[in-house]
Amino acid sequence: MNNWLGVVIRFIVSALVLMLVGYLLPGIQVAGFTGALVAALVIAALGWVAETLLGKRISPRSRGIVGFIVAAVVIYLAQFLVPTMLRVNALGALLAALVIGVIDAFVPTELR
């Protein structure tokens, strides 16, 4: 049961980060907390798929830049799955991936 609480907290924090990013950065719009929560779920699902496909083929030395690019692509693609809740252009996806990556570096989590 404790694990489920951690997952719920992770998605709430992710949604809040998306809302903050949408408020502060150009090129990304999030439709309120519900939209941010749904977008966080979609981004997590797409991220899991990307890690499943690319996981061990990414060298440790290039993991940083590759991870950053994959995160930006995942954020960009998520808008097509939830178009009424998330809108982002290429610059917004890059900036969001950068900010989310920095936040993840300071607040490490088991789910990415």
PDB file of C-alpha atoms in Angstrom:
ATOM      1  CA  MET A   1       0.000   0.000   0.000  1.00  0.00           C
ATOM      2  CA  ASN A   2       2.887   2.364   0.763  1.00  0.00           C
ATOM      3  CA  ASN A   3       4.185   1.926  -2.802  1.00  0.00           C
ATOM      4  CA  TRP A   4       0.860   3.157  -4.208  1.00  0.00           C
ATOM      5  CA  LEU A   5       1.090   6.274  -2.067  1.00  0.00           C
ATOM      6  CA  GLY A   6       4.521   6.969  -3.547  1.00  0.00           C
ATOM      7  CA  VAL A   7       3.164   6.590  -7.079  1.00  0.00           C
ATOM      8  CA  VAL A   8       0.263   8.949  -6.368  1.00  0.00           C
ATOM      9  CA  ILE A   9       2.610  11.510  -4.829  1.00  0.00           C
ATOM     10  CA  ARG A  10       4.956  11.223  -7.823  1.00  0.00           C
ATOM     11  CA  PHE A  11       2.129  11.980 -10.274  1.00  0.00           C
ATOM     12  CA  ILE A  12       0.867  14.884  -8.199  1.00  0.00           C
ATOM     13  CA  VAL A  13       4.384  16.346  -8.061  1.00  0.00           C
ATOM     14  CA  SER A  14       4.794  15.746 -11.808  1.00  0.00           C
ATOM     15  CA  ALA A  15       1.506  17.529 -12.487  1.00  0.00           C
ATOM     16  CA  LEU A  16       2.556  20.480 -10.337  1.00  0.00           C
ATOM     17  CA  VAL A  17       5.904  20.671 -12.150  1.00  0.00           C
ATOM     18  CA  LEU A  18       4.100  20.622 -15.517  1.00  0.00           C
ATOM     19  CA  MET A  19       1.826  23.424 -14.351  1.00  0.00           C
ATOM     20  CA  LEU A  20       4.850  25.443 -13.203  1.00  0.00           C
ATOM     21  CA  VAL A  21       6.667  24.822 -16.481  1.00  0.00           C
ATOM     22  CA  GLY A  22       3.547  25.808 -18.430  1.00  0.00           C
ATOM     23  CA  TYR A  23       3.277  29.011 -16.428  1.00  0.00           C
ATOM     24  CA  LEU A  24       6.941  30.023 -16.617  1.00  0.00           C
ATOM     25  CA  LEU A  25       8.105  28.890 -20.039  1.00  0.00           C
ATOM     26  CA  PRO A  26       7.079  29.906 -23.539  1.00  0.00           C
ATOM     27  CA  GLY A  27       5.803  27.275 -25.938  1.00  0.00           C
ATOM     28  CA  ILE A  28       3.962  25.051 -23.479  1.00  0.00           C
ATOM     29  CA  GLN A  29       0.384  25.297 -22.241  1.00  0.00           C
ATOM     30  CA  VAL A  30      -1.223  23.007 -19.675  1.00  0.00           C
ATOM     31  CA  ALA A  31      -4.988  23.012 -19.034  1.00  0.00           C
ATOM     32  CA  GLY A  32      -5.140  23.267 -15.226  1.00  0.00           C
ATOM     33  CA  PHE A  33      -4.331  20.646 -12.629  1.00  0.00           C
ATOM     34  CA  THR A  34      -6.485  17.927 -14.197  1.00  0.00           C
ATOM     35  CA  GLY A  35      -4.857  18.510 -17.577  1.00  0.00           C
ATOM     36  CA  ALA A  36      -1.421  18.460 -15.954  1.00  0.00           C
ATOM     37  CA  LEU A  37      -2.224  15.209 -14.142  1.00  0.00           C
ATOM     38  CA  VAL A  38      -3.445  13.510 -17.332  1.00  0.00           C
ATOM     39  CA  ALA A  39      -0.436  14.873 -19.247  1.00  0.00           C
ATOM     40  CA  ALA A  40       1.893  13.547 -16.514  1.00  0.00           C
ATOM     41  CA  LEU A  41       0.327  10.094 -16.867  1.00  0.00           C
ATOM     42  CA  VAL A  42       0.706  10.173 -20.656  1.00  0.00           C
ATOM     43  CA  ILE A  43       4.293  11.439 -20.431  1.00  0.00           C
ATOM     44  CA  ALA A  44       5.132   8.695 -17.921  1.00  0.00           C
ATOM     45  CA  ALA A  45       3.630   6.028 -20.198  1.00  0.00           C
ATOM     46  CA  LEU A  46       5.469   7.330 -23.268  1.00  0.00           C
ATOM     47  CA  GLY A  47       8.687   7.598 -21.241  1.00  0.00           C
ATOM     48  CA  TRP A  48       8.332   3.983 -20.141  1.00  0.00           C
ATOM     49  CA  VAL A  49       7.887   2.897 -23.770  1.00  0.00           C
ATOM     50  CA  ALA A  50      10.939   4.923 -24.826  1.00  0.00           C
ATOM     51  CA  GLU A  51      13.072   3.456 -22.033  1.00  0.00           C
ATOM     52  CA  THR A  52      11.869  -0.041 -22.896  1.00  0.00           C
ATOM     53  CA  LEU A  53      12.849   0.441 -26.538  1.00  0.00           C
ATOM     54  CA  LEU A  54      16.131   2.331 -26.017  1.00  0.00           C
ATOM     55  CA  GLY A  55      17.174   1.251 -22.510  1.00  0.00           C
ATOM     56  CA  LYS A  56      20.330  -0.815 -22.803  1.00  0.00           C
ATOM     57  CA  ARG A  57      21.378   0.485 -26.205  1.00  0.00           C
ATOM     58  CA  ILE A  58      22.172   3.908 -24.760  1.00  0.00           C
ATOM     59  CA  SER A  59      25.794   4.220 -23.723  1.00  0.00           C
ATOM     60  CA  PRO A  60      26.448   5.607 -20.235  1.00  0.00           C
ATOM     61  CA  ARG A  61      28.484   8.515 -21.649  1.00  0.00           C
ATOM     62  CA  SER A  62      25.700   9.750 -23.915  1.00  0.00           C
ATOM     63  CA  ARG A  63      22.804   8.962 -21.562  1.00  0.00           C
ATOM     64  CA  GLY A  64      22.511  12.619 -20.476  1.00  0.00           C
ATOM     65  CA  ILE A  65      21.970  14.167 -23.899  1.00  0.00           C
ATOM     66  CA  VAL A  66      20.040  11.179 -25.225  1.00  0.00           C
ATOM     67  CA  GLY A  67      17.829  11.180 -22.145  1.00  0.00           C
ATOM     68  CA  PHE A  68      17.230  14.904 -22.581  1.00  0.00           C
ATOM     69  CA  ILE A  69      16.297  14.504 -26.250  1.00  0.00           C
ATOM     70  CA  VAL A  70      14.031  11.526 -25.507  1.00  0.00           C
ATOM     71  CA  ALA A  71      12.303  13.515 -22.748  1.00  0.00           C
ATOM     72  CA  ALA A  72      11.705  16.433 -25.137  1.00  0.00           C
ATOM     73  CA  VAL A  73      10.317  14.109 -27.813  1.00  0.00           C
ATOM     74  CA  VAL A  74       8.081  12.379 -25.262  1.00  0.00           C
ATOM     75  CA  ILE A  75       6.715  15.728 -24.051  1.00  0.00           C
ATOM     76  CA  TYR A  76       6.155  16.856 -27.638  1.00  0.00           C
ATOM     77  CA  LEU A  77       4.368  13.615 -28.610  1.00  0.00           C
ATOM     78  CA  ALA A  78       2.175  13.649 -25.493  1.00  0.00           C
ATOM     79  CA  GLN A  79       0.270  16.649 -26.842  1.00  0.00           C
ATOM     80  CA  PHE A  80      -1.112  14.514 -29.658  1.00  0.00           C
ATOM     81  CA  LEU A  81      -2.594  12.042 -27.185  1.00  0.00           C
ATOM     82  CA  VAL A  82      -4.189  14.721 -24.973  1.00  0.00           C
ATOM     83  CA  PRO A  83      -4.573  17.747 -27.280  1.00  0.00           C
ATOM     84  CA  THR A  84      -7.134  19.507 -25.098  1.00  0.00           C
ATOM     85  CA  MET A  85      -4.901  19.283 -22.020  1.00  0.00           C
ATOM     86  CA  LEU A  86      -1.387  19.916 -23.320  1.00  0.00           C
ATOM     87  CA  ARG A  87      -0.054  22.026 -26.150  1.00  0.00           C
ATOM     88  CA  VAL A  88       3.639  22.420 -26.777  1.00  0.00           C
ATOM     89  CA  ASN A  89       5.951  23.482 -29.573  1.00  0.00           C
ATOM     90  CA  ALA A  90       9.496  22.198 -30.129  1.00  0.00           C
ATOM     91  CA  LEU A  91      11.116  24.970 -28.066  1.00  0.00           C
ATOM     92  CA  GLY A  92       8.628  24.429 -25.250  1.00  0.00           C
ATOM     93  CA  ALA A  93       9.344  20.684 -25.244  1.00  0.00           C
ATOM     94  CA  LEU A  94      13.104  21.303 -25.062  1.00  0.00           C
ATOM     95  CA  LEU A  95      12.759  23.864 -22.278  1.00  0.00           C
ATOM     96  CA  ALA A  96      10.313  21.660 -20.355  1.00  0.00           C
ATOM     97  CA  ALA A  97      12.663  18.662 -20.645  1.00  0.00           C
ATOM     98  CA  LEU A  98      15.517  20.804 -19.339  1.00  0.00           C
ATOM     99  CA  VAL A  99      13.572  22.123 -16.338  1.00  0.00           C
ATOM    100  CA  ILE A 100      12.058  18.729 -15.524  1.00  0.00           C
ATOM    101  CA  GLY A 101      15.521  17.142 -15.802  1.00  0.00           C
ATOM    102  CA  VAL A 102      16.990  19.679 -13.382  1.00  0.00           C
ATOM    103  CA  ILE A 103      14.138  19.130 -10.927  1.00  0.00           C
ATOM    104  CA  ASP A 104      14.553  15.346 -11.275  1.00  0.00           C
ATOM    105  CA  ALA A 105      18.264  15.714 -10.492  1.00  0.00           C
ATOM    106  CA  PHE A 106      17.458  17.367  -7.174  1.00  0.00           C
ATOM    107  CA  VAL A 107      14.403  15.226  -6.365  1.00  0.00           C
ATOM    108  CA  PRO A 108      15.324  11.733  -7.570  1.00  0.00           C
ATOM    109  CA  THR A 109      12.486   9.271  -7.909  1.00  0.00           C
ATOM    110  CA  GLU A 110      12.081   5.607  -8.721  1.00  0.00           C
ATOM    111  CA  LEU A 111       9.582   6.372 -11.514  1.00  0.00           C
ATOM    112  CA  ARG A 112      10.777   8.386 -14.477  1.00  0.00           C
TER     113      ARG A 112
END
